[in-house]
């Protein structure tokens, strides 16, 4: 029998064995099949390898095309529905390609799930901040020795200079996979500044990566364009399939019209909520009514969350009541229903979450409950990241306060203190710093985050004697303050004073600790950077950044408005215009979703917010008079009127005022405009 015929026959046998639970992986057979694909990546040989490694006899829509392009070294943008098998599109290439496949993934839980789902013949590893030093060291050792084929890593770790140095010196990188690639774009529903720093120049120039595979389940045309531009993926290399499977029955109702059918007979159900307190109360209610359920959210310990997922996947519990933290990487094909207890923040989020139902091809139900109050509350929260030009200007002044300094000088901004000082979320500060690094002009170079304040004690040798032969200790003694017997110092300051890196300082501290000479504690997490160029006009740069951030804020609001209007349309207009019957709104919602994703997701969307109130200006005036000792900005006043906490105005303090959240139903920009007018009357135009 010819080699090809033998492989084909045994592959068919393996598919049968896999389905009967009797599968045993034949390493030699798989290696031979992978070698055949290396020589010629024909459809027949790829299907054969698929059968040997995964037990399937055919590819799903889009998989084969993506795998072929990757094997040809063509960077690719892949858009497949949730649960459509995107992971397979890097697993098979990882087996065939000679080097390492790096997978950048946003969540530790997702990386753990993806690592578990690797076929046995593909050795994998994981690097995350939750690992111990020993686990990290062991993974890096395996990486250097080339015993890992697929390495999962967070974007934060990926951008770490030490990691990049180790990886670039190790075995060649054949493929970099950017999972949840929509996070690269500020116009997506889940933008992450650390993802924004994943640029093709970094992947190709620093790592010499041969190919990039960007994957997502949901992205508008505008988001796709931004991601592909950042990763330098040609427009012709886009593979995009339908956002929704046709076995999902979609329905919508107002929250007051909750109905049990058709969920009575469904065995596995996910209920999504917006707030942790809702998940706990709903799961308790279900348990009290003899329905096995558990809640899942970030406030629950990781071990307990993992146990809940295991129980759900093994059908030991029927319902998981979760926030958006649940479901990414979920390996369960028979989820029969997804219920949204409250409105998702975008159609992207909605599509991604309902995509976790019906992966087995059976009819599955997706029901959305919504109401005006939740919409108003969520719309307020969309403004929680917003910033004023005044705050951005002050922040930039601190970033560049010391000018260029000597080449390589490390600057730092302590996160918590700066967040309160500028009334700016830490994520927003990182977004600005990232833009300063990656914009048209590079003003700075970001370094790995660091706890910059060190409190140190000496134990064996006297500090003065130790300083005689250790340059780091000598610098510490010069730059530190003594507080209750502790030497307290700023790590970047010490590093700059003797012209070494902060990593060198940390390494020497660790060496001295291992020798029993010192003990120390680190605090004050900070952003660290070196300055490349100082802006000529800070005011102009602040105006540019504020305009960009305002557009991002408006984009988030529009996404929520689009989601709300789709739900309203389904309930109020669907039966009359689209012929949908009862609570079944599949045609209407499918059309809305298709139109949204084929456009830029940025149309002119009506909203239900009030645009005026005869009492607004008077209430703001009373509020300012009652708090005359506090300095406010128009945005700070508007946030309080909307019931939005911020770093400088926490809810623990400001929710006590009876104005807290009073104007949640009023358009935020209208409230801010009124606040600005009253502040000008109250403190004068020049004070603003």
XYZ file of C-alpha atoms in Angstrom:
688
model
C 0.000 0.000 0.000
C 1.325 3.472 -0.911
C 2.268 5.874 1.890
C -0.565 8.298 1.017
C -3.171 5.533 0.898
C -1.922 4.092 4.205
C -2.166 7.459 5.944
C -5.611 8.110 4.499
C -6.953 4.718 5.612
C -5.531 5.033 9.118
C -6.827 8.604 9.392
C -10.366 7.352 8.647
C -9.913 4.632 11.261
C -8.766 7.228 13.776
C -11.851 9.388 13.164
C -14.048 6.382 13.961
C -12.030 5.573 17.091
C -12.179 9.219 18.227
C -15.962 9.249 18.005
C -16.127 6.000 19.968
C -13.816 7.360 22.656
C -11.071 4.847 21.803
C -8.641 7.252 20.161
C -4.904 6.833 20.668
C -2.533 9.330 19.106
C 0.119 7.840 16.845
C 3.101 10.189 17.078
C 4.997 8.706 14.154
C 1.934 8.757 11.931
C 1.187 12.388 12.805
C 4.818 13.386 12.249
C 4.779 11.753 8.821
C 1.510 13.483 7.904
C 2.860 16.865 9.076
C 5.957 16.328 6.932
C 3.738 15.626 3.916
C 1.904 18.909 4.527
C 5.254 20.732 4.774
C 6.115 19.425 1.328
C 2.683 20.107 -0.172
C -0.186 21.733 1.741
C -2.959 20.242 -0.389
C -6.545 20.100 0.867
C -6.420 16.309 0.962
C -3.279 16.196 3.090
C -4.555 18.869 5.472
C -7.821 16.954 5.989
C -5.775 13.827 6.631
C -3.690 15.627 9.289
C -6.877 17.037 10.820
C -8.258 13.522 11.224
C -5.088 12.260 12.876
C -4.775 15.163 15.326
C -8.364 16.145 16.101
C -10.536 13.261 14.910
C -12.538 15.299 12.378
C -13.047 14.360 8.739
C -13.677 17.888 7.433
C -12.946 21.543 8.188
C -15.507 24.137 9.206
C -16.191 27.151 7.047
C -13.133 29.423 6.850
C -10.685 27.115 8.639
C -9.021 25.502 5.630
C -8.591 28.834 3.846
C -6.983 30.408 6.923
C -4.638 27.467 7.539
C -3.481 27.469 3.911
C -2.709 31.198 4.009
C -0.734 30.882 7.246
C 1.271 27.951 5.882
C 2.075 30.099 2.839
C 3.451 32.772 5.188
C 0.665 35.271 4.458
C -0.395 37.402 7.419
C -4.155 36.947 7.793
C -7.180 38.568 9.450
C -9.679 35.874 10.446
C -13.247 36.663 11.529
C -15.238 33.587 12.538
C -18.264 33.331 14.852
C -17.788 32.422 18.508
C -17.281 28.674 18.741
C -16.484 28.244 15.037
C -13.034 26.771 15.679
C -10.581 29.660 15.405
C -8.053 27.846 17.643
C -7.661 25.074 15.074
C -6.388 27.675 12.611
C -3.148 28.039 14.589
C -2.974 24.549 16.123
C -2.442 22.737 12.807
C 0.086 25.284 11.464
C 1.961 25.079 14.789
C 2.377 21.353 14.203
C 3.615 21.831 10.646
C 5.756 24.975 10.903
C 9.341 24.515 12.126
C 9.508 27.220 14.807
C 7.429 28.451 17.731
C 3.877 29.795 17.578
C 3.240 32.683 20.000
C -0.395 33.283 20.960
C -1.154 36.678 22.528
C -4.368 36.396 24.547
C -6.127 38.937 26.816
C -7.227 36.814 29.801
C -5.345 34.315 31.952
C -8.448 32.109 32.220
C -8.740 32.069 28.428
C -5.076 31.136 28.035
C -5.439 28.289 30.538
C -8.465 26.938 28.643
C -6.666 27.217 25.300
C -3.600 25.453 26.707
C -5.763 22.590 28.001
C -7.396 22.241 24.583
C -4.121 21.777 22.697
C -3.876 18.270 21.206
C -1.386 16.061 23.111
C 1.143 16.083 20.279
C 1.482 19.907 20.421
C 3.490 20.821 23.556
C 2.390 24.163 24.954
C 3.369 26.649 27.633
C 1.930 29.683 29.379
C 3.387 32.893 30.775
C 1.198 35.085 32.974
C 1.486 37.388 35.968
C -0.339 34.825 38.141
C 2.499 32.293 37.873
C 5.138 31.715 40.526
C 8.774 32.558 39.784
C 9.526 28.828 39.551
C 6.752 28.242 36.997
C 7.914 31.176 34.898
C 11.528 30.011 35.048
C 10.558 26.485 33.961
C 8.505 27.771 31.012
C 11.353 30.029 29.873
C 13.782 27.101 30.130
C 11.537 24.965 27.917
C 11.214 27.892 25.516
C 14.988 28.283 25.206
C 15.412 24.536 24.671
C 12.754 24.505 21.956
C 10.511 21.933 23.664
C 7.470 24.250 23.453
C 5.623 24.568 20.135
C 2.837 26.930 21.260
C 3.366 29.608 23.911
C 0.410 31.572 25.322
C 1.278 34.994 26.694
C -0.576 38.120 27.834
C 0.034 41.357 25.888
C 1.564 42.932 29.008
C 4.101 40.095 29.356
C 4.626 40.026 25.599
C 5.748 43.658 25.659
C 8.167 43.069 28.543
C 11.711 43.869 27.373
C 13.190 40.876 29.209
C 10.676 38.520 27.589
C 11.303 39.970 24.127
C 15.032 39.517 24.636
C 14.649 35.856 25.652
C 12.225 35.052 22.841
C 14.225 36.793 20.124
C 17.336 34.829 21.180
C 15.513 31.489 21.200
C 14.171 29.242 18.437
C 12.702 31.077 15.399
C 9.121 32.326 15.607
C 7.102 31.059 12.674
C 3.748 32.527 13.670
C 2.387 35.195 16.025
C -1.325 34.831 16.765
C -3.203 37.871 18.081
C -6.340 36.442 19.678
C -9.305 38.779 20.330
C -7.582 41.075 17.833
C -10.357 43.689 17.978
C -8.697 44.836 21.241
C -5.991 46.456 19.061
C -8.450 49.100 17.816
C -9.698 52.020 19.875
C -12.938 51.778 17.873
C -13.719 48.257 19.093
C -16.047 47.282 21.944
C -13.127 46.109 24.105
C -10.106 48.324 23.417
C -6.982 47.560 25.482
C -3.986 49.946 25.446
C -1.555 47.026 25.820
C -2.997 45.533 22.613
C -2.606 48.863 20.841
C 1.159 48.479 21.316
C 1.131 45.238 19.312
C 2.357 46.634 16.031
C 3.638 44.761 12.996
C 6.939 46.625 13.347
C 7.433 45.059 16.780
C 6.414 41.582 15.687
C 8.513 41.573 12.525
C 11.516 43.719 13.471
C 12.089 42.618 17.073
C 10.905 39.015 16.891
C 11.500 38.385 13.195
C 8.055 36.757 13.070
C 7.367 35.200 9.687
C 3.589 35.550 9.784
C 0.778 37.147 11.830
C -2.678 35.631 12.320
C -5.193 38.059 13.851
C -8.437 36.463 15.062
C -11.747 37.799 16.328
C -15.401 36.841 16.393
C -16.841 40.345 16.195
C -15.632 43.502 14.475
C -17.143 46.300 12.418
C -15.529 47.356 9.150
C -13.959 50.331 10.922
C -12.407 48.103 13.587
C -11.131 45.597 11.016
C -9.489 48.373 9.018
C -7.734 49.692 12.142
C -6.504 46.235 13.204
C -5.272 45.298 9.739
C -3.517 48.651 9.366
C -1.750 48.227 12.725
C -0.650 44.669 11.958
C 0.098 45.403 8.270
C -2.276 42.737 6.982
C -3.219 43.289 3.298
C -6.913 43.845 2.542
C -6.894 40.752 0.318
C -5.942 38.590 3.316
C -9.250 39.031 5.155
C -11.296 35.889 5.798
C -14.707 36.817 7.167
C -17.703 34.558 7.668
C -21.241 35.148 8.941
C -21.394 36.641 12.443
C -24.211 34.323 13.568
C -25.034 30.661 13.105
C -28.481 29.988 11.659
C -29.525 27.604 14.473
C -29.939 30.428 17.003
C -33.479 31.632 17.730
C -33.332 35.246 18.899
C -35.983 36.954 20.992
C -36.365 40.154 23.002
C -38.738 41.388 25.681
C -38.977 44.166 28.220
C -37.696 43.134 31.650
C -41.216 43.232 33.089
C -42.365 40.609 30.557
C -40.238 37.651 31.676
C -41.465 34.343 30.291
C -40.357 30.779 31.075
C -40.884 29.009 27.702
C -38.946 27.825 25.790
C -36.326 27.410 28.520
C -38.121 24.822 30.672
C -36.674 21.902 28.707
C -33.201 23.385 28.120
C -30.502 21.637 30.146
C -27.514 24.033 29.889
C -28.155 27.762 30.207
C -25.932 30.834 30.595
C -27.528 33.965 32.078
C -25.517 37.158 31.555
C -25.820 40.102 33.958
C -24.119 43.484 34.073
C -23.441 43.637 37.798
C -21.963 41.136 40.252
C -24.750 41.619 42.784
C -27.291 40.552 40.146
C -25.480 37.284 39.441
C -25.438 36.344 43.123
C -29.100 37.186 43.740
C -30.326 35.403 40.590
C -28.311 32.238 41.242
C -29.657 32.179 44.819
C -33.215 32.605 43.536
C -32.766 29.724 41.089
C -31.291 27.453 43.771
C -34.152 28.330 46.119
C -36.482 27.135 43.348
C -34.663 23.808 42.903
C -32.741 24.806 39.768
C -29.024 24.017 40.083
C -27.116 27.240 39.470
C -23.922 29.046 40.403
C -22.748 32.611 39.942
C -19.524 33.530 38.150
C -17.796 36.915 38.287
C -14.403 38.491 38.977
C -15.221 38.945 42.677
C -15.201 35.156 43.164
C -11.790 33.478 43.778
C -10.210 32.018 40.631
C -10.251 28.487 42.073
C -14.016 28.674 42.693
C -14.642 30.145 39.229
C -12.693 27.300 37.664
C -14.695 24.770 39.674
C -17.980 26.353 38.535
C -16.898 26.113 34.897
C -15.935 22.445 35.375
C -19.324 21.653 36.950
C -21.129 23.407 34.108
C -19.105 21.695 31.381
C -19.756 18.276 32.966
C -23.507 19.027 33.302
C -23.352 18.880 37.119
C -25.088 22.256 37.269
C -27.710 23.487 34.841
C -27.279 27.270 34.935
C -24.334 29.651 35.233
C -25.275 33.232 36.089
C -22.325 35.343 35.023
C -20.882 38.684 34.115
C -18.996 39.050 30.834
C -16.022 37.346 32.537
C -17.546 33.939 31.705
C -17.432 32.137 28.388
C -14.210 33.082 26.611
C -12.583 29.809 25.646
C -15.530 27.794 26.996
C -15.295 24.282 25.563
C -18.962 23.264 25.752
C -20.925 22.661 22.572
C -24.362 21.868 24.023
C -25.305 25.178 25.655
C -29.004 25.295 24.810
C -29.795 28.886 25.771
C -28.195 32.232 26.525
C -30.302 34.759 28.421
C -29.284 38.387 28.788
C -30.819 39.589 32.047
C -29.856 43.130 31.094
C -28.774 45.026 28.011
C -25.289 44.275 26.567
C -23.091 47.320 25.945
C -22.791 46.694 22.203
C -23.936 44.450 19.388
C -20.398 43.021 19.380
C -20.814 41.908 22.994
C -24.295 40.544 22.281
C -23.158 38.524 19.254
C -20.113 37.160 21.053
C -22.158 35.986 24.037
C -25.081 34.424 22.174
C -22.483 32.663 20.020
C -21.787 30.403 23.004
C -25.143 28.704 22.438
C -25.841 25.986 19.907
C -22.322 25.068 18.869
C -23.523 21.467 18.447
C -25.798 22.604 15.610
C -29.035 22.038 17.525
C -31.715 24.716 17.786
C -30.811 27.019 20.680
C -32.525 29.986 22.263
C -31.153 33.466 22.938
C -33.377 35.855 24.853
C -32.660 39.466 25.743
C -34.395 41.303 28.589
C -34.004 45.076 28.680
C -35.469 48.215 30.213
C -34.944 51.963 30.094
C -33.413 52.230 33.582
C -30.562 49.830 32.791
C -29.965 51.655 29.514
C -29.725 55.014 31.295
C -27.340 53.556 33.886
C -25.095 51.939 31.279
C -25.088 55.074 29.144
C -23.868 57.070 32.125
C -21.064 54.572 32.686
C -19.939 55.023 29.069
C -18.714 58.480 30.161
C -16.606 57.188 33.063
C -13.398 57.195 30.970
C -13.871 60.706 29.596
C -11.324 63.455 30.267
C -11.113 67.226 29.878
C -8.419 69.066 27.956
C -7.398 70.799 31.189
C -6.675 67.427 32.864
C -4.812 66.091 29.825
C -2.665 69.239 29.754
C -1.764 68.852 33.441
C -0.976 65.167 32.922
C 1.315 65.929 29.973
C 3.047 68.617 32.033
C 3.938 65.989 34.621
C 5.015 63.446 31.991
C 7.503 65.926 30.508
C 8.216 67.878 33.711
C 11.935 67.035 33.759
C 12.547 67.431 30.042
C 14.763 65.018 28.152
C 17.379 64.499 30.827
C 20.330 62.255 30.070
C 19.891 59.531 27.416
C 18.160 56.507 28.883
C 16.970 58.341 31.999
C 13.962 56.549 33.466
C 10.915 58.624 34.413
C 7.942 57.328 36.371
C 4.381 58.257 37.271
C 2.833 56.524 40.289
C -0.521 55.219 39.104
C -2.780 55.727 42.130
C -1.505 59.185 43.070
C -1.687 60.465 39.488
C -5.136 58.971 39.007
C -6.481 60.982 41.955
C -4.524 64.110 41.056
C -5.823 64.316 37.488
C -9.189 62.580 38.114
C -8.245 60.132 35.396
C -8.573 56.346 35.350
C -5.332 54.370 35.208
C -6.424 52.797 31.899
C -6.882 56.266 30.398
C -3.422 57.373 31.526
C -1.947 54.254 29.911
C -3.893 54.989 26.721
C -2.395 58.491 26.569
C 1.117 57.194 27.247
C 0.661 54.538 24.565
C -0.430 57.203 22.079
C 2.654 59.266 22.957
C 4.758 56.226 22.092
C 2.930 55.131 18.937
C 1.572 58.368 17.455
C 2.870 60.189 14.387
C 5.735 61.496 16.540
C 7.289 59.193 19.137
C 7.632 61.238 22.306
C 8.479 58.444 24.716
C 9.285 54.770 25.046
C 7.286 52.815 27.609
C 9.080 50.425 29.941
C 7.561 47.534 31.915
C 5.404 48.709 34.869
C 7.263 48.730 38.184
C 6.657 49.190 41.904
C 8.978 52.172 42.251
C 9.225 52.681 46.026
C 11.458 50.287 47.956
C 11.671 49.980 51.743
C 14.861 48.134 52.754
C 16.504 46.767 55.913
C 20.130 45.661 56.356
C 20.850 42.543 58.445
C 24.435 41.219 58.208
C 27.051 43.669 57.002
C 26.760 47.308 58.053
C 25.374 49.566 55.287
C 28.569 51.641 55.084
C 30.793 48.577 54.734
C 28.480 47.025 52.150
C 28.528 50.277 50.181
C 32.325 50.140 49.905
C 32.158 47.216 47.477
C 28.605 47.512 46.087
C 27.825 50.511 43.866
C 24.058 49.915 44.119
C 24.101 49.993 47.935
C 26.228 53.137 47.845
C 23.674 54.843 45.590
C 20.806 53.679 47.798
C 22.418 55.225 50.880
C 22.813 58.544 49.026
C 19.277 58.635 47.610
C 17.222 57.139 50.452
C 15.406 58.502 53.484
C 15.429 56.637 56.793
C 11.971 56.039 58.255
C 11.656 54.008 61.456
C 14.844 52.119 60.695
C 13.949 51.487 57.032
C 15.820 52.894 54.054
C 13.136 54.165 51.654
C 14.104 55.113 48.109
C 12.816 55.535 44.562
C 14.186 52.817 42.270
C 14.335 54.904 39.027
C 16.163 57.685 40.911
C 18.830 55.258 42.143
C 19.146 53.659 38.697
C 19.526 57.048 36.983
C 22.158 58.201 39.492
C 24.587 55.420 38.540
C 23.550 54.932 34.908
C 22.099 51.429 35.093
C 18.627 50.021 34.390
C 15.881 49.430 36.922
C 16.127 45.710 36.107
C 19.799 45.821 37.178
C 18.725 47.349 40.495
C 16.077 44.681 41.049
C 18.519 41.893 40.208
C 21.083 43.210 42.682
C 18.464 43.580 45.427
C 17.422 39.980 44.851
C 21.066 38.817 45.023
C 21.615 40.626 48.327
C 18.395 39.163 49.699
C 19.468 35.615 48.781
C 22.748 36.204 50.651
C 20.812 37.250 53.747
C 22.178 40.797 53.616
C 18.846 42.585 53.209
C 15.083 42.260 53.185
C 12.902 44.674 51.258
C 9.350 45.493 50.210
C 8.125 47.181 47.042
C 5.099 49.460 46.652
C 3.641 52.217 44.466
C 2.931 50.630 41.039
C 3.984 53.119 38.372
C 4.245 53.668 34.644
C 7.898 53.927 33.634
C 9.263 55.451 30.436
C 12.167 57.184 28.772
C 11.657 60.432 26.856
C 12.494 60.363 23.154
C 11.367 63.882 22.229
C 9.778 66.804 24.076
C 6.666 68.332 22.426
C 7.106 71.892 21.251
C 3.529 72.847 22.152
C 1.942 70.940 25.046
C -1.366 72.782 24.664
C -1.685 71.760 21.017
C -0.817 68.141 21.858
C -3.324 68.130 24.740
C -6.056 69.421 22.418
C -5.257 66.707 19.857
C -5.298 63.917 22.464
C -8.502 65.195 24.072
C -10.262 65.277 20.698
C -9.173 61.680 20.008
C -10.269 60.464 23.458
C -13.598 62.260 23.030
C -14.170 60.414 19.746
C -13.430 57.095 21.473
C -15.900 58.018 24.239
C -18.582 58.911 21.668
C -17.965 55.629 19.856
C -18.720 53.655 23.048
C -21.919 55.625 23.608
C -23.034 55.026 20.013
C -22.441 51.298 20.347
C -24.753 51.185 23.372
C -27.370 53.314 21.578
C -27.231 50.932 18.597
C -27.755 47.921 20.863
C -30.669 49.578 22.655
C -32.327 50.678 19.417
C -32.018 47.164 17.989
C -33.821 45.797 21.060
C -36.505 48.498 20.945
C -37.045 47.919 17.238
C -37.488 44.189 17.806
C -40.104 44.718 20.509
C -42.014 47.705 19.123
C -41.711 47.476 15.335
C -40.689 43.937 14.475
C -44.146 42.341 14.244
C -45.565 45.137 12.119
C -42.706 45.618 9.655
C -40.817 42.317 9.543
C -43.518 39.751 10.169
C -41.852 38.287 13.263
C -44.254 36.317 15.410
C -44.626 36.496 19.187
C -41.310 36.778 20.990
C -39.327 35.330 18.070
C -37.346 38.184 16.525
C -34.627 36.306 14.636
C -35.076 37.881 11.147
C -35.234 41.426 12.499
C -32.192 41.096 14.759
C -30.162 39.225 12.145
C -30.779 42.069 9.706
C -29.784 44.690 12.297
C -26.614 42.753 13.132
C -25.689 42.259 9.482
C -26.186 45.954 8.669
C -24.144 46.987 11.696
C -21.125 44.805 11.009
C -21.068 45.531 7.291
C -20.900 49.263 8.055
C -18.487 51.177 10.258
C -20.714 50.887 13.337
C -20.688 54.649 13.645
C -23.957 55.904 12.198
C -26.261 58.611 13.527
C -28.230 56.717 16.193
C -31.168 58.309 18.058
C -31.169 58.102 21.854
C -33.811 58.392 24.564
C -31.901 60.811 26.780
C -33.632 63.981 27.950
C -32.196 67.103 26.344
C -33.470 69.743 28.762
C -34.797 70.319 32.274
C -36.120 73.511 33.888
C -34.429 72.549 37.179
C -30.957 71.501 36.008
C -29.136 74.841 36.266
C -30.756 75.617 39.620
C -29.791 72.228 41.063
C -26.194 72.623 39.893
C -26.054 76.077 41.487
C -27.308 74.716 44.821
C -24.832 71.829 44.619
C -21.887 74.181 44.015
C -22.951 76.474 46.856
C -23.253 73.484 49.205
C -19.723 72.358 48.311
C -18.012 75.715 47.876
C -14.775 74.440 49.451
C -14.286 71.860 46.669
C -12.791 72.645 43.275
C -14.889 71.103 40.481
C -14.604 70.788 36.723
C -17.711 70.678 34.497
C -17.101 66.968 33.903
C -16.814 66.237 37.629
C -20.170 67.947 38.289
C -21.822 66.100 35.386
C -20.501 62.779 36.670
C -21.943 63.365 40.125
C -25.295 64.358 38.609
C -25.151 61.082 36.634
C -24.049 59.001 39.628
C -20.639 58.134 38.154
C -17.701 57.646 40.510
C -14.222 58.811 39.512
C -10.752 58.661 41.132
C -10.977 62.156 42.643
C -14.705 61.974 43.444
C -15.355 58.438 44.805
C -18.880 57.155 45.356
C -18.140 56.464 49.046
C -18.007 60.241 49.548
C -20.219 61.760 46.867
C -23.116 59.294 46.772
C -24.220 60.876 50.063
C -25.346 64.027 48.293
C -28.988 63.943 47.202
C -27.888 65.174 43.751
C -26.043 61.892 43.109
C -27.523 60.327 39.967
C -30.443 62.771 39.864
C -29.923 63.533 36.157
C -28.994 60.055 34.923
C -31.701 60.307 32.239
C -30.346 63.615 30.957
C -27.815 63.614 28.112
C -24.353 63.810 29.698
C -23.119 66.542 27.340
C -26.163 68.684 28.194
C -25.424 68.346 31.924
C -21.743 69.144 31.379
C -22.600 72.256 29.354
C -24.932 73.461 32.109
C -22.268 72.723 34.735
C -19.718 74.767 32.807
C -22.096 77.734 32.634
C -22.836 77.603 36.375
C -19.167 77.183 37.270
C -18.329 80.289 35.227
C -20.920 82.218 37.227
C -19.736 80.703 40.508
C -15.923 80.925 40.281
C -15.393 83.128 37.236
C -14.339 82.394 33.677
C -10.602 82.613 34.391
C -10.774 79.988 37.137
C -11.996 77.265 34.765
